[in-house]
Coordinates of C-alpha atoms and ligand atoms in Angstrom, one line a residue:
M181 CA 16.7 26.7 -55.4
A182 CA 19.1 28.6 -53.3
L183 CA 18.7 29.7 -49.8
K184 CA 17.1 33.2 -49.4
L185 CA 18.6 34.8 -46.4
K186 CA 16.1 36.8 -44.1
N187 CA 16.4 39.7 -41.7
Y188 CA 16.2 39.4 -38.1
I189 CA 14.1 42.0 -36.6
N190 CA 12.4 42.3 -33.1
G191 CA 13.3 38.5 -32.4
E192 CA 11.7 37.3 -35.6
W193 CA 13.2 36.0 -38.9
V194 CA 11.5 38.0 -41.7
D195 CA 11.7 38.6 -45.3
S196 CA 13.1 41.7 -46.8
L197 CA 10.4 44.1 -47.9
G198 CA 12.7 44.8 -50.9
S199 CA 12.2 42.7 -54.1
G200 CA 15.8 42.1 -55.3
Y201 CA 18.3 39.5 -54.2
L202 CA 22.0 39.2 -54.7
D203 CA 24.1 36.0 -55.2
V204 CA 26.5 35.0 -52.4
I205 CA 29.2 33.1 -54.1
N206 CA 32.2 30.9 -52.6
P207 CA 35.2 32.8 -53.9
A208 CA 37.5 29.6 -54.0
T209 CA 34.8 27.6 -56.1
G210 CA 32.7 29.9 -57.8
Q211 CA 29.5 27.9 -56.1
L212 CA 26.4 29.8 -55.5
L213 CA 26.0 29.6 -51.8
A214 CA 22.7 31.7 -51.0
L215 CA 20.7 34.8 -52.0
V216 CA 20.8 37.9 -49.9
P217 CA 18.2 40.7 -49.8
A218 CA 19.5 43.8 -51.8
G219 CA 17.8 45.6 -49.2
S220 CA 15.2 48.0 -48.8
G221 CA 15.1 51.2 -46.6
K222 CA 11.5 50.0 -45.3
D223 CA 13.6 47.2 -43.7
V224 CA 15.5 49.7 -41.8
I225 CA 12.7 51.8 -40.7
I226 CA 10.9 48.8 -39.1
A227 CA 14.2 47.3 -37.4
A228 CA 14.8 51.0 -36.0
E229 CA 11.3 51.3 -34.7
K230 CA 11.4 47.9 -33.2
A231 CA 15.1 48.7 -31.6
H232 CA 14.0 52.1 -30.3
E233 CA 10.6 50.4 -28.9
A234 CA 13.1 48.1 -27.1
W235 CA 15.3 50.5 -25.9
P236 CA 13.7 51.9 -22.6
A237 CA 13.4 48.5 -21.1
W238 CA 16.9 47.6 -22.0
R239 CA 18.6 50.6 -20.8
N240 CA 16.6 50.3 -17.4
T241 CA 18.0 46.8 -17.0
P242 CA 20.7 47.0 -14.8
A243 CA 24.3 46.6 -16.4
L244 CA 25.2 43.5 -14.4
Q245 CA 22.1 41.7 -15.7
R246 CA 22.9 43.3 -19.5
I247 CA 26.1 41.5 -19.2
Q248 CA 24.8 38.2 -18.3
Y249 CA 23.8 37.9 -22.1
L250 CA 27.2 38.7 -23.1
F251 CA 28.9 36.0 -21.0
K252 CA 26.5 33.5 -22.8
M253 CA 27.4 35.1 -26.0
K254 CA 31.1 34.3 -25.4
Q255 CA 30.0 30.7 -24.7
I256 CA 28.1 30.4 -27.8
L257 CA 30.9 31.7 -30.1
E258 CA 33.5 29.3 -28.4
A259 CA 31.1 26.2 -28.6
K260 CA 30.2 26.9 -32.1
G261 CA 33.4 28.4 -33.4
D262 CA 34.4 25.4 -35.9
E263 CA 31.0 25.5 -37.6
I264 CA 31.0 29.4 -37.8
A265 CA 34.8 29.2 -39.0
E266 CA 33.6 26.8 -41.7
I267 CA 30.8 29.2 -43.0
C268 CA 33.1 32.2 -42.7
T269 CA 35.8 30.5 -44.9
R270 CA 33.1 29.3 -47.4
E271 CA 32.0 32.7 -48.2
C272 CA 35.0 35.0 -47.3
G273 CA 37.7 32.6 -48.6
K274 CA 40.2 32.8 -45.9
T275 CA 41.7 29.7 -44.5
L276 CA 40.1 28.0 -41.5
G277 CA 42.8 29.1 -39.1
E278 CA 42.2 32.4 -40.3
S279 CA 38.6 32.4 -39.6
K280 CA 39.1 31.0 -36.0
A281 CA 41.5 33.6 -35.5
E282 CA 38.8 36.4 -36.0
I283 CA 36.3 34.4 -33.9
T284 CA 38.9 34.7 -30.9
R285 CA 39.1 38.3 -31.8
A286 CA 35.4 38.9 -31.4
V287 CA 35.3 36.9 -28.3
E288 CA 38.0 39.2 -26.8
N289 CA 35.7 42.2 -27.3
I290 CA 32.9 40.5 -25.7
E291 CA 35.1 39.7 -22.5
V292 CA 36.3 43.2 -22.3
A293 CA 32.6 44.5 -22.7
C294 CA 31.7 42.2 -19.5
G295 CA 33.4 44.7 -17.6
I296 CA 31.1 47.5 -18.3
P297 CA 29.7 47.9 -14.7
K298 CA 33.2 49.1 -13.9
L299 CA 34.2 50.5 -17.1
M300 CA 31.2 52.9 -17.3
Q301 CA 31.9 54.2 -14.0
S302 CA 32.3 57.7 -13.9
D303 CA 33.9 60.6 -11.6
F304 CA 32.7 62.3 -8.5
S305 CA 34.0 65.4 -7.1
E306 CA 32.7 66.2 -3.4
D307 CA 32.3 69.7 -2.2
I308 CA 33.0 71.4 -5.5
A309 CA 31.8 74.4 -3.2
R310 CA 30.4 74.3 0.3
G311 CA 27.9 71.2 0.4
I312 CA 27.6 70.9 -3.3
D313 CA 28.7 67.9 -5.3
E314 CA 29.3 67.2 -9.0
F315 CA 29.6 64.0 -11.0
Y316 CA 28.6 62.5 -14.2
I317 CA 27.0 59.4 -15.6
R318 CA 27.2 57.7 -18.8
Q319 CA 23.9 57.0 -20.4
P320 CA 23.2 55.0 -23.6
L321 CA 22.3 56.9 -27.0
G322 CA 19.4 54.7 -28.1
V323 CA 19.6 52.6 -31.4
G324 CA 23.2 52.1 -32.7
A325 CA 24.1 50.6 -36.0
C326 CA 27.1 48.9 -37.7
I327 CA 28.0 48.7 -41.2
S328 CA 30.6 46.2 -41.9
P329 CA 33.2 45.1 -44.7
F330 CA 33.7 41.6 -46.3
N331 CA 37.0 40.8 -45.0
F332 CA 36.2 39.8 -41.4
P333 CA 32.6 38.7 -41.4
V334 CA 32.8 37.6 -37.6
M335 CA 35.0 40.2 -35.9
I336 CA 34.2 43.7 -37.1
P337 CA 30.4 43.8 -35.8
F338 CA 32.1 42.9 -32.3
W339 CA 34.3 45.9 -32.4
F340 CA 31.1 47.8 -31.6
M341 CA 28.1 45.7 -30.8
P342 CA 29.2 44.2 -27.2
Y343 CA 29.9 47.6 -26.0
A344 CA 26.8 49.2 -27.3
I345 CA 24.4 46.8 -25.8
A346 CA 26.3 46.3 -22.6
T347 CA 26.1 49.9 -22.1
G348 CA 22.4 49.9 -22.7
N349 CA 21.8 50.7 -26.4
T350 CA 19.8 48.3 -28.8
F351 CA 21.6 47.5 -31.9
I352 CA 21.3 46.9 -35.8
V353 CA 24.0 44.8 -37.6
K354 CA 24.3 45.6 -41.4
P355 CA 27.0 42.9 -42.6
S356 CA 28.5 42.9 -46.0
E357 CA 26.2 41.6 -48.8
K358 CA 29.2 39.7 -50.1
V359 CA 29.6 37.6 -46.9
P360 CA 26.1 37.7 -44.9
L361 CA 26.0 34.0 -44.3
T362 CA 28.4 34.1 -41.2
M363 CA 26.5 36.8 -39.2
A364 CA 23.1 35.3 -40.3
R365 CA 24.3 31.7 -38.6
I366 CA 25.6 34.0 -35.5
F367 CA 22.2 35.5 -35.2
E368 CA 20.5 32.0 -35.3
L369 CA 22.9 30.9 -32.6
F370 CA 22.1 33.8 -30.3
E371 CA 18.4 33.1 -30.5
G372 CA 19.5 31.0 -27.5
L373 CA 20.7 34.0 -25.8
D374 CA 17.1 34.9 -25.0
L375 CA 17.9 38.5 -25.3
P376 CA 14.7 40.9 -25.0
K377 CA 13.1 41.4 -28.6
G378 CA 14.6 44.1 -30.4
V379 CA 17.8 44.5 -28.6
L380 CA 19.9 42.9 -31.4
N381 CA 18.9 43.1 -35.0
L382 CA 20.2 41.9 -38.4
V383 CA 19.2 43.8 -41.6
H384 CA 20.9 42.7 -44.8
G385 CA 21.5 44.8 -47.9
G386 CA 23.8 47.0 -49.9
R387 CA 23.7 50.8 -50.4
E388 CA 19.8 51.5 -50.2
T389 CA 19.9 49.7 -46.7
V390 CA 23.1 51.9 -45.7
D391 CA 21.5 55.2 -46.9
A392 CA 18.2 54.3 -44.9
I393 CA 20.6 53.9 -41.8
L394 CA 22.2 57.3 -42.1
E395 CA 18.9 59.0 -42.6
N396 CA 16.8 57.4 -39.7
P397 CA 16.3 59.8 -37.1
L398 CA 15.8 56.6 -34.6
V399 CA 19.5 55.9 -35.0
P400 CA 21.8 58.3 -33.5
A401 CA 25.2 56.6 -33.8
I402 CA 26.8 54.7 -36.6
S403 CA 29.7 52.4 -36.8
F404 CA 31.4 51.8 -40.1
V405 CA 34.3 49.8 -41.4
G406 CA 35.1 49.7 -45.0
S407 CA 37.1 51.3 -47.8
S408 CA 38.1 55.1 -47.3
P409 CA 35.6 56.5 -50.2
V410 CA 32.6 55.0 -48.5
A411 CA 34.0 55.7 -44.8
K412 CA 34.1 59.5 -46.0
Y413 CA 30.7 59.2 -47.4
I414 CA 29.3 57.5 -44.3
Y415 CA 30.9 60.0 -42.0
Q416 CA 30.0 63.3 -43.9
T417 CA 26.3 62.0 -44.5
G418 CA 25.8 60.7 -41.0
V419 CA 27.1 64.2 -39.5
K420 CA 24.6 66.0 -41.9
Y421 CA 21.8 63.8 -40.1
N422 CA 23.4 65.2 -36.7
K423 CA 24.6 61.5 -35.9
R424 CA 27.8 60.4 -34.1
V425 CA 29.8 58.6 -36.5
Q426 CA 33.2 56.3 -36.3
A427 CA 34.1 55.5 -40.0
Q428 CA 37.4 53.1 -40.2
G429 CA 38.6 53.3 -43.8
G430 CA 41.1 51.5 -46.1
A431 CA 45.0 51.6 -45.8
K432 CA 48.2 51.0 -47.3
N433 CA 50.5 49.9 -44.5
P434 CA 54.3 50.3 -44.8
V435 CA 57.0 48.1 -43.0
V436 CA 60.3 49.5 -42.7
V437 CA 63.3 46.8 -42.5
M438 CA 66.4 48.2 -41.3
P439 CA 69.6 46.8 -41.9
D440 CA 70.1 45.2 -38.4
A441 CA 66.8 43.5 -38.4
D442 CA 66.9 39.6 -37.8
V443 CA 66.3 38.3 -41.5
E444 CA 64.8 35.3 -40.9
T445 CA 62.1 36.1 -38.5
T446 CA 61.3 39.4 -40.4
V447 CA 60.7 37.7 -43.5
R448 CA 58.4 35.0 -42.0
I449 CA 56.5 37.7 -40.1
I450 CA 56.1 40.2 -43.1
A451 CA 55.1 37.4 -45.7
D452 CA 52.4 36.1 -43.0
S453 CA 51.2 39.9 -43.1
A454 CA 51.3 40.5 -46.9
F455 CA 49.9 37.2 -47.9
G456 CA 47.7 36.1 -44.9
C457 CA 43.9 36.6 -45.9
A458 CA 45.2 37.1 -49.7
G459 CA 46.4 40.4 -48.5
Q460 CA 42.7 41.5 -47.7
R461 CA 43.5 42.5 -44.2
C462 CA 43.3 46.3 -43.5
L463 CA 46.5 45.7 -41.4
A464 CA 48.3 43.6 -44.4
A465 CA 51.9 44.8 -44.8
S466 CA 51.6 46.3 -48.5
V467 CA 54.7 48.4 -49.0
V468 CA 58.2 47.4 -47.5
I469 CA 60.7 49.8 -47.5
T470 CA 64.1 48.7 -46.9
V471 CA 66.7 50.7 -45.5
G472 CA 70.3 50.6 -47.2
S473 CA 72.0 47.0 -47.2
A474 CA 68.5 45.3 -46.0
G475 CA 67.2 45.5 -49.7
E476 CA 69.2 42.9 -51.3
I477 CA 69.1 40.2 -48.7
F478 CA 65.4 41.3 -47.9
T479 CA 64.2 40.9 -51.3
E480 CA 65.9 37.6 -52.1
K481 CA 64.5 36.0 -48.8
I482 CA 60.8 37.3 -49.1
L483 CA 60.7 35.8 -52.8
E484 CA 61.7 32.4 -51.3
A485 CA 58.8 32.9 -48.7
A486 CA 56.3 33.9 -51.2
R487 CA 57.1 31.0 -53.7
S488 CA 56.5 28.7 -51.0
K489 CA 53.1 29.8 -50.1
K490 CA 50.3 27.1 -51.1
T491 CA 47.2 29.0 -52.6
G492 CA 43.8 27.0 -52.6
D493 CA 40.6 26.5 -50.9
G494 CA 40.8 27.8 -47.4
L495 CA 38.7 24.5 -46.4
S496 CA 42.0 22.4 -47.1
P497 CA 44.3 22.1 -44.3
E498 CA 47.4 22.5 -46.6
T499 CA 46.1 25.9 -47.9
E500 CA 48.2 28.9 -46.6
M501 CA 46.3 31.5 -48.8
G502 CA 43.0 31.7 -50.1
P503 CA 41.2 33.4 -53.0
V504 CA 40.5 37.2 -53.2
I505 CA 36.8 37.8 -53.0
S506 CA 35.2 38.4 -56.3
P507 CA 36.3 38.2 -60.0
E508 CA 36.0 41.9 -60.0
S509 CA 38.5 42.2 -57.2
K510 CA 40.9 40.1 -59.0
E511 CA 40.6 41.9 -62.3
R512 CA 41.1 45.3 -60.2
I513 CA 44.2 43.8 -58.5
E514 CA 45.6 42.3 -61.8
K515 CA 45.3 45.9 -63.4
L516 CA 47.1 47.6 -60.7
V517 CA 50.0 45.3 -61.1
Q518 CA 50.1 46.0 -64.8
K519 CA 49.9 49.8 -63.9
G520 CA 52.9 49.2 -61.7
V521 CA 54.9 47.6 -64.3
A522 CA 53.9 50.5 -66.6
E523 CA 55.1 53.1 -63.9
G524 CA 58.7 51.4 -64.1
A525 CA 58.4 48.7 -61.2
R526 CA 60.1 45.3 -61.8
L527 CA 57.9 42.3 -61.5
L528 CA 59.7 39.7 -59.4
L529 CA 56.8 37.4 -58.9
D530 CA 53.7 37.3 -61.0
G531 CA 50.9 35.5 -59.4
R532 CA 48.4 36.6 -61.9
N533 CA 46.6 34.0 -63.7
I534 CA 47.8 31.1 -61.6
S535 CA 45.5 28.1 -61.5
V536 CA 44.6 25.9 -58.8
P537 CA 43.9 22.5 -59.9
G538 CA 40.1 21.6 -59.5
L539 CA 39.1 25.3 -58.6
E540 CA 39.3 26.8 -62.0
K541 CA 36.3 29.1 -61.2
G542 CA 38.0 30.4 -58.2
N543 CA 39.4 34.0 -57.9
F544 CA 42.9 33.0 -57.2
I545 CA 46.0 35.2 -57.4
G546 CA 49.3 34.0 -56.1
P547 CA 51.8 35.9 -54.1
T548 CA 53.1 38.8 -56.3
V549 CA 56.0 41.0 -55.4
L550 CA 57.3 44.1 -57.2
T551 CA 60.5 46.2 -56.4
N552 CA 61.6 49.8 -57.7
V553 CA 57.9 50.9 -57.1
D554 CA 57.6 54.7 -57.7
P555 CA 56.3 56.0 -54.5
D556 CA 54.4 58.9 -56.1
G557 CA 53.0 56.5 -58.6
E558 CA 49.6 54.8 -58.7
L559 CA 50.5 51.2 -57.6
Y560 CA 51.9 52.9 -54.4
N561 CA 49.1 55.2 -53.7
T562 CA 46.4 52.7 -54.1
E563 CA 45.1 50.4 -51.6
I564 CA 45.6 47.0 -53.5
F565 CA 43.7 44.6 -51.1
G566 CA 45.4 41.6 -52.6
P567 CA 48.4 39.4 -52.1
V568 CA 50.8 42.0 -53.7
L569 CA 53.9 43.1 -51.7
T570 CA 55.8 46.2 -53.3
I571 CA 59.3 47.0 -52.2
I572 CA 61.2 50.4 -52.2
N573 CA 64.7 50.8 -51.1
V574 CA 65.7 54.0 -49.4
S575 CA 69.2 55.1 -47.8
S576 CA 68.0 56.2 -44.6
L577 CA 65.4 55.9 -41.7
D578 CA 64.6 59.4 -42.3
A579 CA 63.7 58.9 -46.0
A580 CA 61.8 56.1 -45.1
I581 CA 59.6 58.1 -42.5
E582 CA 59.2 60.7 -45.2
I583 CA 57.6 58.4 -47.7
I584 CA 55.3 56.8 -44.9
N585 CA 54.3 60.4 -44.0
K586 CA 53.4 61.6 -47.5
S587 CA 50.7 58.6 -47.6
R588 CA 47.0 59.7 -47.5
F589 CA 46.4 56.7 -45.2
G590 CA 47.7 56.1 -41.6
N591 CA 46.1 52.9 -40.5
S592 CA 49.4 51.3 -39.4
A593 CA 53.3 51.4 -39.8
C594 CA 55.6 48.8 -38.8
I595 CA 59.6 48.9 -38.1
F596 CA 61.8 45.7 -38.0
T597 CA 65.1 46.6 -36.4
R598 CA 67.2 45.7 -33.4
S599 CA 67.9 49.3 -32.6
G600 CA 66.0 51.0 -29.6
S601 CA 66.6 54.3 -30.8
A602 CA 65.3 53.5 -34.4
A603 CA 62.2 52.1 -33.0
R604 CA 61.6 55.0 -30.7
K605 CA 62.2 57.5 -33.5
F606 CA 59.9 55.5 -35.7
R607 CA 57.1 55.2 -33.0
H608 CA 57.4 59.0 -32.2
D609 CA 57.4 60.3 -36.0
A610 CA 55.6 57.9 -38.2
L611 CA 51.9 59.3 -38.9
A612 CA 50.0 56.3 -38.5
G613 CA 47.4 55.2 -35.6
N614 CA 48.7 51.6 -35.2
I615 CA 52.5 51.2 -34.8
G616 CA 54.4 47.8 -34.9
I617 CA 57.8 47.4 -33.4
N618 CA 59.0 43.9 -34.9
I619 CA 55.3 43.2 -35.4
G620 CA 53.7 42.4 -38.7
I621 CA 50.0 43.2 -38.3
A622 CA 49.6 45.7 -35.5
A623 CA 46.4 44.8 -34.5
P624 CA 45.3 46.3 -31.2
M625 CA 43.7 43.9 -28.7
A626 CA 40.3 44.3 -27.6
F627 CA 41.3 46.4 -24.5
F628 CA 43.0 49.1 -26.8
P629 CA 41.1 51.1 -29.4
F630 CA 41.5 50.4 -33.0
S631 CA 43.3 53.6 -34.2
G632 CA 43.6 54.8 -37.7
W633 CA 44.5 58.2 -38.8
K634 CA 44.1 60.4 -41.9
E635 CA 41.9 58.8 -44.6
S636 CA 42.0 55.5 -42.7
F637 CA 39.6 56.9 -40.2
F638 CA 36.9 59.5 -40.1
G639 CA 35.6 60.6 -36.5
D640 CA 37.1 60.7 -33.2
L641 CA 36.5 57.7 -31.3
H642 CA 37.7 54.4 -32.5
G643 CA 36.3 50.9 -32.3
Q644 CA 37.0 48.5 -29.1
S645 CA 37.5 49.1 -25.3
G646 CA 37.2 52.5 -24.0
H647 CA 36.5 54.4 -27.3
A648 CA 33.5 52.1 -28.0
I649 CA 32.2 52.7 -24.4
E650 CA 32.6 56.5 -25.0
F651 CA 31.0 56.4 -28.5
Y652 CA 27.9 54.6 -27.4
T653 CA 27.4 56.8 -24.3
Q654 CA 26.6 60.5 -23.6
T655 CA 28.0 61.9 -20.3
K656 CA 25.4 63.7 -18.1
V657 CA 26.9 65.9 -15.5
V658 CA 25.1 66.7 -12.4
I659 CA 25.4 69.2 -9.7
E660 CA 23.9 68.5 -6.5
R661 CA 23.2 70.3 -3.2
W662 CA 21.0 69.1 -0.3
H663 CA 20.0 71.2 2.4
D664 CA 20.0 69.8 6.0
E665 CA 17.0 71.7 6.9
W666 CA 15.1 70.5 3.8
S667 CA 16.1 66.9 4.6
R668 CA 14.8 67.1 8.1
K669 CA 11.4 68.4 6.7
F670 CA 10.8 65.0 4.9
Ligands
LIG101 P1 33.3 48.7 -48.7 O1 33.5 50.0 -48.4 O2 33.1 48.2 -50.4 O3 31.9 48.2 -48.1 C1 31.8 48.2 -46.8 C2 30.2 48.2 -46.4 O4 29.7 49.6 -46.9 C3 29.6 47.2 -46.9 O5 28.6 46.8 -45.8 C4 28.8 47.7 -48.2 O6 27.6 47.2 -48.4 C5 28.6 49.2 -47.6 N1 28.8 50.0 -49.0 C6 29.5 49.8 -49.9 N2 29.6 50.6 -51.0 C7 28.5 51.7 -50.5 C8 28.1 53.1 -51.0 N3 28.5 53.4 -52.0 N4 27.4 53.5 -50.2 C9 27.0 53.0 -48.9 N5 27.2 51.9 -48.6 C10 28.2 51.1 -49.2 O7 34.3 47.7 -48.2 P2 34.7 46.2 -48.4 O8 35.2 45.9 -49.7 O9 33.5 45.5 -48.0 O10 36.0 46.0 -47.5 C11 37.3 46.3 -47.8 C12 37.8 47.6 -47.2 O11 37.4 47.8 -45.7 C13 39.3 47.8 -47.5 O12 39.4 49.4 -47.8 C14 39.8 47.8 -46.1 O13 40.9 48.2 -45.9 C15 38.7 48.2 -45.1 N6 38.6 47.6 -44.0 C16 39.1 48.5 -42.9 C17 39.3 48.4 -41.7 C18 39.7 49.3 -40.5 O14 39.7 48.8 -39.3 N7 40.2 50.5 -41.0 C19 39.1 47.0 -41.3 C20 38.7 46.0 -42.2 C21 38.4 46.5 -43.6

């Protein structure tokens, strides 16, 4: 009998009040790992009530004391990193190195949030008029919630949660139902924090659970990361219920390769970006736009790099690229590749239907490379979210930027060049929220916001750092006058 996951509400592990369960499957082996609650609106109602009850005491706990729990949180994630990474790889498919890297990213966000006593400070103006001072304070909102995607089971809740609780909110985490085990284990480990009951809660489920979060009046702030159509739905529905929403969406990340770029380094970095995590990174390089003579040499070299990638079970130390998350995802990606070919693209490397000995039930797709891709076609304009790299050749940087700026996505855009002026023009003109100059994955560190533009983001304040702190606090402006004679009377 497979393990049935429980929710963690008000400091206790409890069964979901819904009756349905979904399979959690290892994407490399097809093995059933556990059963996760399909979710119930009632679970959310109880979690929100308990988190709301815990809030007054938590917000009145001095920030310096609140962050002591975060210091312990960091220590737990570091001490148990290998165990967490293994669970993450087992349910998500990425390599152990990739799982460990996302734990590091989670820890960095905890470290930044440990600075809350300073970061939450505000401005004070003395004598805005004679004897009158004005200042503002930042106060928490209440109960926050984050709804996260399958591709970073550890990192993404930490773009929000440490900031939310450090600023005095209580919190609900809703992991992806495809990868719930990693966060379930992290919550077990976090019992060692001895946080007051109700401050951190875990609720499993799918759409019904998400809708219940969106509608619940006790949850005023929602952080979402996932695909663009769902991000848009979350944003619009949350706003309808008068909530603050930050909703990070899907992507299609272009990388421009200029003729003066260093070929070896550029190819190595782009191959890692395109095929790492089996292309299931929201910052994965998915389109390379070569300029002029860069086309021929880049294409030849990236093919060599792609062919050499070893695909397999992420738990094996030799594996460089794991499976995609599900059979449905594999089928969708393979159909898109076929569509691209029908649109006139040339398939230079076909990773469809590769077989990994001993892992015949895994959802493997090998690195796939297409050239001659039509920028107006479906392949170019759809987020593939798999190890598929498409290449377009254009005659100038202007033409490359024009193609980039037509995209409905704006998560990231990168350029490889030795020219400072090309890089500067690119940085200035490209319509994307995260720019990489000779960088393959323009992932902001925890002390910068994870920007995203156009349909890659709905809202105004992003995850991480100062944006997360602003998102999870509201400003209260105080104008103050003290009369001398009044103070003398007391
Ligand atoms: P997804 O949108 O399918 O699911 C994300 C979350 O939304 C899950 O928790 C899921 O339970 C919930 N959900 C799914 N469908 C829903 C619906 N119809 N109504 C309400 N809730 C729903 O995304 P995914 O497949 O888990 O993750 C991959 C996507 O996430 C990709 O598009 C990727 O680009 C994106 N992503 C974006 C960022 C970023 O920072 N912009 C980071 C990581 C991943």
